[in-house]
PDB file of N, CA and C in Angstrom:
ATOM      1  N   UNK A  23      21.791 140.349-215.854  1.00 49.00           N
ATOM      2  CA  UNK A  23      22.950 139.490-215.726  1.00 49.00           C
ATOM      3  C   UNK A  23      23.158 139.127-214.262  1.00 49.00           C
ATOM      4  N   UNK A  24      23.750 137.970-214.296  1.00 60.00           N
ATOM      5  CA  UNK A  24      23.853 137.123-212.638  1.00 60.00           C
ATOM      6  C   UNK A  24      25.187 138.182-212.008  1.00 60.00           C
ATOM      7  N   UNK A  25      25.445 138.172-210.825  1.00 89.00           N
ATOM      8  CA  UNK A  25      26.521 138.699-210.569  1.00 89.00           C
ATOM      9  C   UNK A  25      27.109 138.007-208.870  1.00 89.00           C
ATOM     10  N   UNK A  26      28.439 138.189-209.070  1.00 91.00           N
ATOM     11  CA  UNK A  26      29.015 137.529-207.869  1.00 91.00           C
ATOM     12  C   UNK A  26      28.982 138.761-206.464  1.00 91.00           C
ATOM     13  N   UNK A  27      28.846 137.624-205.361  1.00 92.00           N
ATOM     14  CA  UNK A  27      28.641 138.774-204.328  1.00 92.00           C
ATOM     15  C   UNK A  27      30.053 139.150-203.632  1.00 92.00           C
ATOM     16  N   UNK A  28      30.590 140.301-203.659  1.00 92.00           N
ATOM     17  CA  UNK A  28      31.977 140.586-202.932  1.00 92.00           C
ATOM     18  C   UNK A  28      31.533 141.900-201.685  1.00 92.00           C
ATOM     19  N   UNK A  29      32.604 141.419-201.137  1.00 91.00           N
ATOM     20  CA  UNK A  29      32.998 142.274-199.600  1.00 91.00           C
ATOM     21  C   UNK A  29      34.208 143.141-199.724  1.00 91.00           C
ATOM     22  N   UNK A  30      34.293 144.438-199.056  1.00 93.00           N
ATOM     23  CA  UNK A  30      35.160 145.159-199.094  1.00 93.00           C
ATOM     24  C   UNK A  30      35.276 145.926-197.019  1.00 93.00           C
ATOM     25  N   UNK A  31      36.122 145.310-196.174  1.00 92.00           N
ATOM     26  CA  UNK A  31      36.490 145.757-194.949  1.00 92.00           C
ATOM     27  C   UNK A  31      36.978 146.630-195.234  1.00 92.00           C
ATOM     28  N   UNK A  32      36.412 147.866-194.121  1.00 94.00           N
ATOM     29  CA  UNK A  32      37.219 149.322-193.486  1.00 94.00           C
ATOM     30  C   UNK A  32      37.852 148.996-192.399  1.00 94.00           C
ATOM     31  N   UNK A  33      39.177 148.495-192.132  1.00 93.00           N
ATOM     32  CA  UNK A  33      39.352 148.413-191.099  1.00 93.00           C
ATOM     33  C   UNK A  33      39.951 149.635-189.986  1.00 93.00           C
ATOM     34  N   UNK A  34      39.950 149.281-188.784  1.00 93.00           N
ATOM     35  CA  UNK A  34      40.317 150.108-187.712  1.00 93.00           C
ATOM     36  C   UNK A  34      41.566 151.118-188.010  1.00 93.00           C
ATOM     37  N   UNK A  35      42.164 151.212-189.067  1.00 95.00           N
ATOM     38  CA  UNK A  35      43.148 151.797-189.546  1.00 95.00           C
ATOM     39  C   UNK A  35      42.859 152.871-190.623  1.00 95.00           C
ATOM     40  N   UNK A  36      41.775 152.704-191.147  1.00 95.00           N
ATOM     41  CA  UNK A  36      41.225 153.418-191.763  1.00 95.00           C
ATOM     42  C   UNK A  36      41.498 152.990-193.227  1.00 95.00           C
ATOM     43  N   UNK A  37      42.496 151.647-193.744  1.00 96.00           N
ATOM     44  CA  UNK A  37      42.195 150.767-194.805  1.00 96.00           C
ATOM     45  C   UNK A  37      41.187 149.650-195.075  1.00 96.00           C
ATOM     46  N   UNK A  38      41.100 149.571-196.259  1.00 97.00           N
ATOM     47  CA  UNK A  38      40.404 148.549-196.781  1.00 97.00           C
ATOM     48  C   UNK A  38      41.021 147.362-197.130  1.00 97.00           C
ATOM     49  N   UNK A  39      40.525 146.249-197.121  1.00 95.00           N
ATOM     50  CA  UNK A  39      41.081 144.865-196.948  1.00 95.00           C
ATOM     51  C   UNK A  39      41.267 144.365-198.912  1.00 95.00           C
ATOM     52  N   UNK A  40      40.539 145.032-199.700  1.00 95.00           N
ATOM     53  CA  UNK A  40      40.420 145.031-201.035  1.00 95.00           C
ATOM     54  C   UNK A  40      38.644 144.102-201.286  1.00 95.00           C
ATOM     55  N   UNK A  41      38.696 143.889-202.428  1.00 93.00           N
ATOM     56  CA  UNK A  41      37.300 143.226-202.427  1.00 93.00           C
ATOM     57  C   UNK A  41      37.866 141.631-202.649  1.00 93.00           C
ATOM     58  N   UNK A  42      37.028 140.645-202.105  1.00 91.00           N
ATOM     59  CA  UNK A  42      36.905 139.183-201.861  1.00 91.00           C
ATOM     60  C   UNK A  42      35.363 139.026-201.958  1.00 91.00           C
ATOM     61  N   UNK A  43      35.088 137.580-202.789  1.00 91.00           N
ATOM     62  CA  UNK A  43      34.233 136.945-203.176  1.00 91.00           C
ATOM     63  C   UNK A  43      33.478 136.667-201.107  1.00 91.00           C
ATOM     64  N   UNK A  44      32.302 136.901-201.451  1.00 92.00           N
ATOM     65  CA  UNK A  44      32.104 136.640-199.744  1.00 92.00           C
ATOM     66  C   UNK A  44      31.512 135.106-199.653  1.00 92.00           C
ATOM     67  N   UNK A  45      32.151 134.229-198.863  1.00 89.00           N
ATOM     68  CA  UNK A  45      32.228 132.696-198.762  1.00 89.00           C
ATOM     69  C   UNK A  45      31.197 132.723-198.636  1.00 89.00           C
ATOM     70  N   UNK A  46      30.804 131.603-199.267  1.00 86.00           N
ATOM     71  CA  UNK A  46      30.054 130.535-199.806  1.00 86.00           C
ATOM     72  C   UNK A  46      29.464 130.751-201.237  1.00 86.00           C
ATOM     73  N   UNK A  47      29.745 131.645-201.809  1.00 83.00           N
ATOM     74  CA  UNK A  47      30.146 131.636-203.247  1.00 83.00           C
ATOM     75  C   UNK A  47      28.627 132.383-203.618  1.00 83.00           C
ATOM     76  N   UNK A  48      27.767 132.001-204.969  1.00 84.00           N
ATOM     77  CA  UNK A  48      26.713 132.909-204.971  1.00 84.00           C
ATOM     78  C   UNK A  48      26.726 134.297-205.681  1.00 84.00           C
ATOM     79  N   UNK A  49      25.207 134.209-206.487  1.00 90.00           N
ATOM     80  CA  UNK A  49      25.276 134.974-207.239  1.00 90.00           C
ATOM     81  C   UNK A  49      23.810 135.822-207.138  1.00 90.00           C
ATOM     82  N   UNK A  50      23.770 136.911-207.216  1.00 93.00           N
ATOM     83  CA  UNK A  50      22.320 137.398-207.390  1.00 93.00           C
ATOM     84  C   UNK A  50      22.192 138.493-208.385  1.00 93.00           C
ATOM     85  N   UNK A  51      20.891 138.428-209.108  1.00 93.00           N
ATOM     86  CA  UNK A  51      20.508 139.580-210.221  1.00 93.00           C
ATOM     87  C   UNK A  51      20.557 140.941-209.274  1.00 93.00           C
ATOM     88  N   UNK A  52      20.166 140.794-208.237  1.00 93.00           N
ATOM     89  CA  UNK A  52      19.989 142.629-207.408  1.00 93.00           C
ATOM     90  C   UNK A  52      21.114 142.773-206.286  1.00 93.00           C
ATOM     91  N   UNK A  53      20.908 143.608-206.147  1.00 93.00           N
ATOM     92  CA  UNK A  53      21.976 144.524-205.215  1.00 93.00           C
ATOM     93  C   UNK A  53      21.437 143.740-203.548  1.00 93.00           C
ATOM     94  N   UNK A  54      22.404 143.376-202.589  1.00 95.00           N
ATOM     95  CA  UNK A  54      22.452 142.437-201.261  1.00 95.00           C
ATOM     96  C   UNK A  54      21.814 143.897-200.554  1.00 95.00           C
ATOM     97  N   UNK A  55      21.463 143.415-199.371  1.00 97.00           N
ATOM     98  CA  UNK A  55      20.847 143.943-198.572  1.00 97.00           C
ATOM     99  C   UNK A  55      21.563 143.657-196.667  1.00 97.00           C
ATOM    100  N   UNK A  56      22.068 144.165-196.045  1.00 96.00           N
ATOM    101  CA  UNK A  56      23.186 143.787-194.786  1.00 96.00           C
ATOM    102  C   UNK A  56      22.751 144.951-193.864  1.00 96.00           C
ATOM    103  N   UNK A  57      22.686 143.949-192.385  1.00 95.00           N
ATOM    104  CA  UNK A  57      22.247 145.071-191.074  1.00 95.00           C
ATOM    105  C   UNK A  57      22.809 144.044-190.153  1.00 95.00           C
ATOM    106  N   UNK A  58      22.742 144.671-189.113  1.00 94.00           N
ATOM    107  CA  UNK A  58      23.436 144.423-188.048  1.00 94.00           C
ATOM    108  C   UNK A  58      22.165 143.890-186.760  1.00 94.00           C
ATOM    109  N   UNK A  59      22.502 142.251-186.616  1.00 92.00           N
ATOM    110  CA  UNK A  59      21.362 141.966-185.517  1.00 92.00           C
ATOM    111  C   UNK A  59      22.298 141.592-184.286  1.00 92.00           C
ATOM    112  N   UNK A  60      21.703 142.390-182.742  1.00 89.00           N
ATOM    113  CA  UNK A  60      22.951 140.974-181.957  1.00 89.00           C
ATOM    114  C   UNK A  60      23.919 141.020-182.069  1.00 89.00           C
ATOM    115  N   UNK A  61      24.733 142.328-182.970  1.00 89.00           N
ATOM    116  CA  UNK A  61      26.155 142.271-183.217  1.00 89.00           C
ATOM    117  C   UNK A  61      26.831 141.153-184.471  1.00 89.00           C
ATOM    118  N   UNK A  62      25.842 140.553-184.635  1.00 92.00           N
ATOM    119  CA  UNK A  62      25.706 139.568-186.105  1.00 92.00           C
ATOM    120  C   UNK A  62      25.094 140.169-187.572  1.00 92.00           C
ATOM    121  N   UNK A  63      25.991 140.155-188.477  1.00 94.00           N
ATOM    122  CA  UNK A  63      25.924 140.792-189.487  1.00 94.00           C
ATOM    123  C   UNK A  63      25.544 139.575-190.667  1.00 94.00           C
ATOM    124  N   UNK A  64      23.977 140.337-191.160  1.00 95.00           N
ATOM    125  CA  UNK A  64      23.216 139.605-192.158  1.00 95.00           C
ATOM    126  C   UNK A  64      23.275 140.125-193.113  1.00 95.00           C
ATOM    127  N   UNK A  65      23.836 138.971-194.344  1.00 96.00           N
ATOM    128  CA  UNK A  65      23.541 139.911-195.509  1.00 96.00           C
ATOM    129  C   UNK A  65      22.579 138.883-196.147  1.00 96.00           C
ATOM    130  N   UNK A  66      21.482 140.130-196.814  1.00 96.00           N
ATOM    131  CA  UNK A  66      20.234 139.238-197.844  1.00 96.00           C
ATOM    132  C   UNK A  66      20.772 139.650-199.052  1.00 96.00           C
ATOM    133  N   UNK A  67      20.192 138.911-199.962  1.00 95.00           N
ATOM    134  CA  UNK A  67      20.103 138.312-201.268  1.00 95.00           C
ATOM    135  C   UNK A  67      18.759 137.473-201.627  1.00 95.00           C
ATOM    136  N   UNK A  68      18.230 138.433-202.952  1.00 95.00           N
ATOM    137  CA  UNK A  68      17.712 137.187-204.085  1.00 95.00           C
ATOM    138  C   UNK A  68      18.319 136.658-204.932  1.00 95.00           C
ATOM    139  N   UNK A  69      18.100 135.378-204.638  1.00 94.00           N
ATOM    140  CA  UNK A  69      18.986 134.658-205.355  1.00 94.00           C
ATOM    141  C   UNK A  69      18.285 134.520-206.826  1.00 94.00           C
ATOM    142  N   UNK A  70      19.231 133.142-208.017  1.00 92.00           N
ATOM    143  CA  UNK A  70      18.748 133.267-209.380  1.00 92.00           C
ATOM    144  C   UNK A  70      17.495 133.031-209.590  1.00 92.00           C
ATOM    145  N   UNK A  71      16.991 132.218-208.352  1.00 94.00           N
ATOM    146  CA  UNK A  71      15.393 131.763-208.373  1.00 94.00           C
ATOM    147  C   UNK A  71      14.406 132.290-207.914  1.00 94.00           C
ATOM    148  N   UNK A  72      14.988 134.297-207.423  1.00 95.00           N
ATOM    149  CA  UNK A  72      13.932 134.880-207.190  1.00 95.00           C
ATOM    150  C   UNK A  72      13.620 134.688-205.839  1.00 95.00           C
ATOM    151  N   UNK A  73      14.661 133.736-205.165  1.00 96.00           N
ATOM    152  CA  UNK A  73      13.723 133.253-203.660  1.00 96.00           C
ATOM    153  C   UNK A  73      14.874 133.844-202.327  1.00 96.00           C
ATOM    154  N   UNK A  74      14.662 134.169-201.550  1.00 96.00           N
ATOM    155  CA  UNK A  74      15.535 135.384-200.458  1.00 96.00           C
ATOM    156  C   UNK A  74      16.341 134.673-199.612  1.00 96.00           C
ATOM    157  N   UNK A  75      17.731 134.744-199.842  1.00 95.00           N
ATOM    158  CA  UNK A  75      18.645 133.942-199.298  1.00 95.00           C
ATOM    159  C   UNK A  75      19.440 134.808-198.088  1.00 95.00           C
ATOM    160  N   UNK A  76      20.128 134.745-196.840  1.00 95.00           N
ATOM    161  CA  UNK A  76      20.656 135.079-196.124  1.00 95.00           C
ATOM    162  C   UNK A  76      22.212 134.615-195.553  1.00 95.00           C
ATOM    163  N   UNK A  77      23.043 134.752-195.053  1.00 95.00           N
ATOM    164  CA  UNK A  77      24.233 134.729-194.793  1.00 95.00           C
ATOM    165  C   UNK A  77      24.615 135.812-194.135  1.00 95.00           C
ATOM    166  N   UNK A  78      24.790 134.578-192.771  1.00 95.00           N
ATOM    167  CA  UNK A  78      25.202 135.360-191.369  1.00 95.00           C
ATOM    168  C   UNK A  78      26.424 135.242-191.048  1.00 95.00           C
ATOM    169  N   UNK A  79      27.482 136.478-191.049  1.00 94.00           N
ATOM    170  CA  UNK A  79      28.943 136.694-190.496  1.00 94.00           C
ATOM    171  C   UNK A  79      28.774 136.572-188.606  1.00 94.00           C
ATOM    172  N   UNK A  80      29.415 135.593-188.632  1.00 90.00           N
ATOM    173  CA  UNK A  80      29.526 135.381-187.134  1.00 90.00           C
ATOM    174  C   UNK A  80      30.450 135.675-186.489  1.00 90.00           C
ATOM    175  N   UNK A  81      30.525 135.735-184.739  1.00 83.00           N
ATOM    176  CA  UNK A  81      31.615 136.527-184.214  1.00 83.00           C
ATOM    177  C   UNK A  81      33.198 136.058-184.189  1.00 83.00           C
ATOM    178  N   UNK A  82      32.804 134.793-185.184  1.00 83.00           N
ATOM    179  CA  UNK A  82      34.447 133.938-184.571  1.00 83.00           C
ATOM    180  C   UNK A  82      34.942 134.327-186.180  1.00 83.00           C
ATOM    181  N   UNK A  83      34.478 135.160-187.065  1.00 86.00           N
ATOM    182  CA  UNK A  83      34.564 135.523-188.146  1.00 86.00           C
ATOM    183  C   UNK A  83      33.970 134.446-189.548  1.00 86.00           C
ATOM    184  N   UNK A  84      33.392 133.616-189.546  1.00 91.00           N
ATOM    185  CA  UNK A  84      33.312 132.578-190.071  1.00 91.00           C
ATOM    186  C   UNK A  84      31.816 132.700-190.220  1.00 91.00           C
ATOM    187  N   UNK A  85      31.498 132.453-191.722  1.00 93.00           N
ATOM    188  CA  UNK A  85      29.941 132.962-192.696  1.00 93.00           C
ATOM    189  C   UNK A  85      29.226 131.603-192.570  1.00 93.00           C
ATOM    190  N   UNK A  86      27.921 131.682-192.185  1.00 94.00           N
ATOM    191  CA  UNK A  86      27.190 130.279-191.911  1.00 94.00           C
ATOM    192  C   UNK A  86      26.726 129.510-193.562  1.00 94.00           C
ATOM    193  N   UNK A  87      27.071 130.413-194.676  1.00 93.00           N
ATOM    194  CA  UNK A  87      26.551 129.584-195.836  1.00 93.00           C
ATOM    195  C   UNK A  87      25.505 130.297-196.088  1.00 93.00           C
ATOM    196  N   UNK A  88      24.601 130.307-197.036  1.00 94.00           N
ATOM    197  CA  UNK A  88      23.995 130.832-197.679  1.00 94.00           C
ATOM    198  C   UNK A  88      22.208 129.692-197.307  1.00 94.00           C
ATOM    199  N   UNK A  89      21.164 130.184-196.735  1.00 95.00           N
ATOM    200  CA  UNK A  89      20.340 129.790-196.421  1.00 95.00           C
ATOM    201  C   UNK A  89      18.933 130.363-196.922  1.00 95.00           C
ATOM    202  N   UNK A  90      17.681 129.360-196.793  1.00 95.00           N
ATOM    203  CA  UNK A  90      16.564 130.123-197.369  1.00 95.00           C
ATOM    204  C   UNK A  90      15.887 131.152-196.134  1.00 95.00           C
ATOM    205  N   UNK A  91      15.694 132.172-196.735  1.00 95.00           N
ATOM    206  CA  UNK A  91      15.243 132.870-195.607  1.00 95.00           C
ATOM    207  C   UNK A  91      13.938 132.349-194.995  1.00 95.00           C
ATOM    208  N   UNK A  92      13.036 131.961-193.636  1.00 92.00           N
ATOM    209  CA  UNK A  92      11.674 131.510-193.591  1.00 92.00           C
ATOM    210  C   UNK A  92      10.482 132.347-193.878  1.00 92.00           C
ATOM    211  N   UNK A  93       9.503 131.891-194.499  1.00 88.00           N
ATOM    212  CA  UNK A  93       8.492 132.296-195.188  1.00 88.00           C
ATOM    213  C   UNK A  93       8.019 132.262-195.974  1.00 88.00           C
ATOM    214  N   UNK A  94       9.149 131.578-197.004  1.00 81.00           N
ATOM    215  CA  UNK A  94       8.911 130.997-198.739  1.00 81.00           C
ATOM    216  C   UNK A  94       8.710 132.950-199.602  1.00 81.00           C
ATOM    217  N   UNK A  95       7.997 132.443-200.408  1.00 85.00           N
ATOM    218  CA  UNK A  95       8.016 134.056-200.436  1.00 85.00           C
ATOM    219  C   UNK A  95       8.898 134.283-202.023  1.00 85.00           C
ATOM    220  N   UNK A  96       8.584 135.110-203.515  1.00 92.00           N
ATOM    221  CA  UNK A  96       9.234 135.291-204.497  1.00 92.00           C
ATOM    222  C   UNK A  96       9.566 136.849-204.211  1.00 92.00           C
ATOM    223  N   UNK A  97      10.523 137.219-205.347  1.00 95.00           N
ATOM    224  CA  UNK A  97      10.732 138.843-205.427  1.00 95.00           C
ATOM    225  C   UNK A  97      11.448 138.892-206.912  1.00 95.00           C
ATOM    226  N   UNK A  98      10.603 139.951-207.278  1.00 96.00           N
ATOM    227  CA  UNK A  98      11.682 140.691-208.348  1.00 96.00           C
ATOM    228  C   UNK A  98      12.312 141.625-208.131  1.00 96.00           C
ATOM    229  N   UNK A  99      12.789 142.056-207.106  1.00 95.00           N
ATOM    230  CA  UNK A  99      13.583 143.034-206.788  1.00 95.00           C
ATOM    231  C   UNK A  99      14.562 142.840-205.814  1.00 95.00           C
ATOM    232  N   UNK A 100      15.411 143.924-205.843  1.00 96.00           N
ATOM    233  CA  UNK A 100      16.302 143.842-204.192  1.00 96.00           C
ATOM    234  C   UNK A 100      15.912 143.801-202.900  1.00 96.00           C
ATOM    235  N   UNK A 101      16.318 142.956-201.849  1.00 96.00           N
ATOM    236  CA  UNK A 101      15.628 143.502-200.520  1.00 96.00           C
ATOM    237  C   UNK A 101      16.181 144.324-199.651  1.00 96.00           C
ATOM    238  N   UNK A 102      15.589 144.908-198.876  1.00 97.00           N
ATOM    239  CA  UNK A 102      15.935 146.349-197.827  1.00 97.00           C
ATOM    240  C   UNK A 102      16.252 145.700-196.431  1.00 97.00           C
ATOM    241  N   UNK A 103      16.826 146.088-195.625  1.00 97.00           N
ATOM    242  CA  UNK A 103      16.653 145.232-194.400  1.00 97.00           C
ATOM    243  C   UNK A 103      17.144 146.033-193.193  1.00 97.00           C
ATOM    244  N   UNK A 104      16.795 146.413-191.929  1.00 96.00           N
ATOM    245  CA  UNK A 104      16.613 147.387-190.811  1.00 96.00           C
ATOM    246  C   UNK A 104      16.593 146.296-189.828  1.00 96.00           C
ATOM    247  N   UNK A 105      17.291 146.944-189.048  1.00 95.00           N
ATOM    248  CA  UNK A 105      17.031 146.478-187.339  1.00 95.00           C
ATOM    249  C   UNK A 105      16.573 147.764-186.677  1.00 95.00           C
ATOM    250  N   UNK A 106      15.629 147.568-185.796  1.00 92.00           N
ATOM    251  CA  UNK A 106      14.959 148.598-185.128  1.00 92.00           C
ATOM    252  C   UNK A 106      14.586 147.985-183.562  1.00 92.00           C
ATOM    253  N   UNK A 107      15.139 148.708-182.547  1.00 88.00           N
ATOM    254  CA  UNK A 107      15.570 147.830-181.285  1.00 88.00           C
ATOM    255  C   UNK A 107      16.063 146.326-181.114  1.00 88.00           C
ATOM    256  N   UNK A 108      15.457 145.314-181.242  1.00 89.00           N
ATOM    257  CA  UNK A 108      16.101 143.815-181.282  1.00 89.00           C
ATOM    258  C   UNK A 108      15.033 143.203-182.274  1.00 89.00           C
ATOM    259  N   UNK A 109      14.755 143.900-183.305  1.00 94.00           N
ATOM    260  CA  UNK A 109      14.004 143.520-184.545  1.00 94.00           C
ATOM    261  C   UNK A 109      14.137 143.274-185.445  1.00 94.00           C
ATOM    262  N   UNK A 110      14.779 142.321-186.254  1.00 95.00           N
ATOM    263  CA  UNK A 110      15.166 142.668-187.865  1.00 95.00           C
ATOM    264  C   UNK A 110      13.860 142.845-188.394  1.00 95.00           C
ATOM    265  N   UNK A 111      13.841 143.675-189.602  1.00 95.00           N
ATOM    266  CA  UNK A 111      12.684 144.147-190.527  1.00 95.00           C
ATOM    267  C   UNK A 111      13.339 143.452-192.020  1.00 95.00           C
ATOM    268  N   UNK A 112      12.648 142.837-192.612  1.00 96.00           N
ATOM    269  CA  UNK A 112      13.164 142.321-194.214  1.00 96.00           C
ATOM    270  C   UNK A 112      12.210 142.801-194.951  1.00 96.00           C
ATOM    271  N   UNK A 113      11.951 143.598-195.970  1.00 96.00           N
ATOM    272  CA  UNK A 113      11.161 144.365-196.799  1.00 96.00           C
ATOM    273  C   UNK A 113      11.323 143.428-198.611  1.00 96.00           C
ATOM    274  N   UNK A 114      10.545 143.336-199.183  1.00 96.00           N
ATOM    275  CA  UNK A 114      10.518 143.012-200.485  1.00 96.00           C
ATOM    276  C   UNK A 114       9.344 143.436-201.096  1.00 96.00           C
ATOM    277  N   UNK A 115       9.374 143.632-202.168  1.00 96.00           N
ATOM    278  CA  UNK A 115       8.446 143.686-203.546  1.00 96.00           C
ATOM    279  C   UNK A 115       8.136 142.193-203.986  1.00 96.00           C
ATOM    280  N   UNK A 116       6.397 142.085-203.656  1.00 94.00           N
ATOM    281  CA  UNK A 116       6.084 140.458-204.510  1.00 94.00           C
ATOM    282  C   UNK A 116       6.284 140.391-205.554  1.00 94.00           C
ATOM    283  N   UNK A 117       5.728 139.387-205.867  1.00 94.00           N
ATOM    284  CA  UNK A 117       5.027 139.070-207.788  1.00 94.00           C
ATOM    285  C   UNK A 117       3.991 139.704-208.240  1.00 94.00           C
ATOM    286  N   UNK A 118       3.334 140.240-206.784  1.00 96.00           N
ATOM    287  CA  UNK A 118       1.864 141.087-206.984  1.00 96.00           C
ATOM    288  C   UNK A 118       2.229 142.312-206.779  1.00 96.00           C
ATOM    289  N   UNK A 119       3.352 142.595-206.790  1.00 96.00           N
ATOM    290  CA  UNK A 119       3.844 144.280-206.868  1.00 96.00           C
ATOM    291  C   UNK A 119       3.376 144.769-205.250  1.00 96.00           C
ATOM    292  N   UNK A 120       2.801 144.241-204.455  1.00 96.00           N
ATOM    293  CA  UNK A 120       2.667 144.471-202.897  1.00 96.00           C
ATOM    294  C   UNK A 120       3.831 144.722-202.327  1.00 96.00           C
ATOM    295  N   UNK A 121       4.304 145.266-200.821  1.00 95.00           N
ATOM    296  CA  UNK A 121       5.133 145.356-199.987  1.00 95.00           C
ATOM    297  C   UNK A 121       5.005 144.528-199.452  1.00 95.00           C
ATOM    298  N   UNK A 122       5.964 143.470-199.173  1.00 94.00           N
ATOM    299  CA  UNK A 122       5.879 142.509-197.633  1.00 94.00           C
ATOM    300  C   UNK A 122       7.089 142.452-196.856  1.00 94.00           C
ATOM    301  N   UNK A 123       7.115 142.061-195.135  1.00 94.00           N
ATOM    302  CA  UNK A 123       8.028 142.240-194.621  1.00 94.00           C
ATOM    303  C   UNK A 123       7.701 141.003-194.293  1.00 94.00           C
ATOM    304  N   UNK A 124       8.748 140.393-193.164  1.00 93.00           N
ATOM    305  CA  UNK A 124       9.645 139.287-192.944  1.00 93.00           C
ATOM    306  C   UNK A 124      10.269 139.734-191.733  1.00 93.00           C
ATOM    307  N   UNK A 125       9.643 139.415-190.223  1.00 93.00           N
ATOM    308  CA  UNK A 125      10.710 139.766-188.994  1.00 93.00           C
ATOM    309  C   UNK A 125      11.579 139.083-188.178  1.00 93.00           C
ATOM    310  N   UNK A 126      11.970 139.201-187.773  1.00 91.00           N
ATOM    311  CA  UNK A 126      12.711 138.070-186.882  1.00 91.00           C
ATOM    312  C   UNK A 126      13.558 138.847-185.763  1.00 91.00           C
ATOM    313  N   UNK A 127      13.498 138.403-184.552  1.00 86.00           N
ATOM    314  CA  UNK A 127      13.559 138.868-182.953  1.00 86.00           C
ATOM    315  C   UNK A 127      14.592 138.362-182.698  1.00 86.00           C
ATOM    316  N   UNK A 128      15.630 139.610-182.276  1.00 71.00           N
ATOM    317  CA  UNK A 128      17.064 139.508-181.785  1.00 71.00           C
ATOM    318  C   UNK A 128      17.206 138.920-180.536  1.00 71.00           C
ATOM    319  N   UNK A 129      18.396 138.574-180.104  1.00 61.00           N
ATOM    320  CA  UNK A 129      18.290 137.394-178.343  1.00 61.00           C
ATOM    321  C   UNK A 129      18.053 138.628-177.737  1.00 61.00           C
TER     322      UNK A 129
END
C-alpha cells in the first residue's frame, strides 16, 4: 500500500510539534531515508515508480519539492543514506538484487 510521508519535530524544549504531511505532498511504498549534509537535511524516498526521489529542508525552513535523485536508477526497496565527512552515501537494492550507491560531495 502507497503511504503519505509525515514529519514529527523534537523541539529545543523537549516537545514535539505533532505529525504534519511533509510539503510537497507524496507518497512512497517504503520507509524515507534522512541525513544531514552541510547542515541541510535530505530526506530520500522511492517513490510509486520505484525511481529515488529527494527533498531538501533548507535553512530558511522551506522544502525544495520533491526531485529525481541523479543517476536514473530502479529499487524495490527502501533507501539507506549516511554522510561520512562531506560525503553523502545513498545505498539501494536494484532490480538485479545488487547493492548500489549514489554520492554526492558536501560544499
Amino acid at each position: 500500500a502507497e503511504s503519505r510521508l509525515y514529519v514529527n519535530w523534537l523541539l529545543t524544549n523537549n516537545q514535539w510539534t505533532g505529525w504534519a504531511l511533509v510539503p510537497g505532498g507524496g507518497f512512497s511504498p517504503s520507509s524515507p531515508a534522512a541525513t544531514v549534509l552541510g547542515g541541510t537535511l535530505g530526506l530520500f524516498v522511492r517513490g510509486t515508480d520505484s525511481r529515488l526521489y529527494v527533498n531538501w529542508l533548507l535553512t530558511n525552513d522551506q522544502w525544495t519539492g520533491w526531485a529525481l535523485v541523479p543517476g536514473e536508477g530502479f529499487t524495490p526497496s527502501a533507501p539507506a543514506a549516511t554522510v561520512v565527512a562531506d560525503d553523502l552515501a545513498l545505498f539501494v537494492r536494484g532490480t538485479d538484487d545488487r547493492l548500489y550507491v549514489n554520492s554526492l560531495t558536501g560544499p
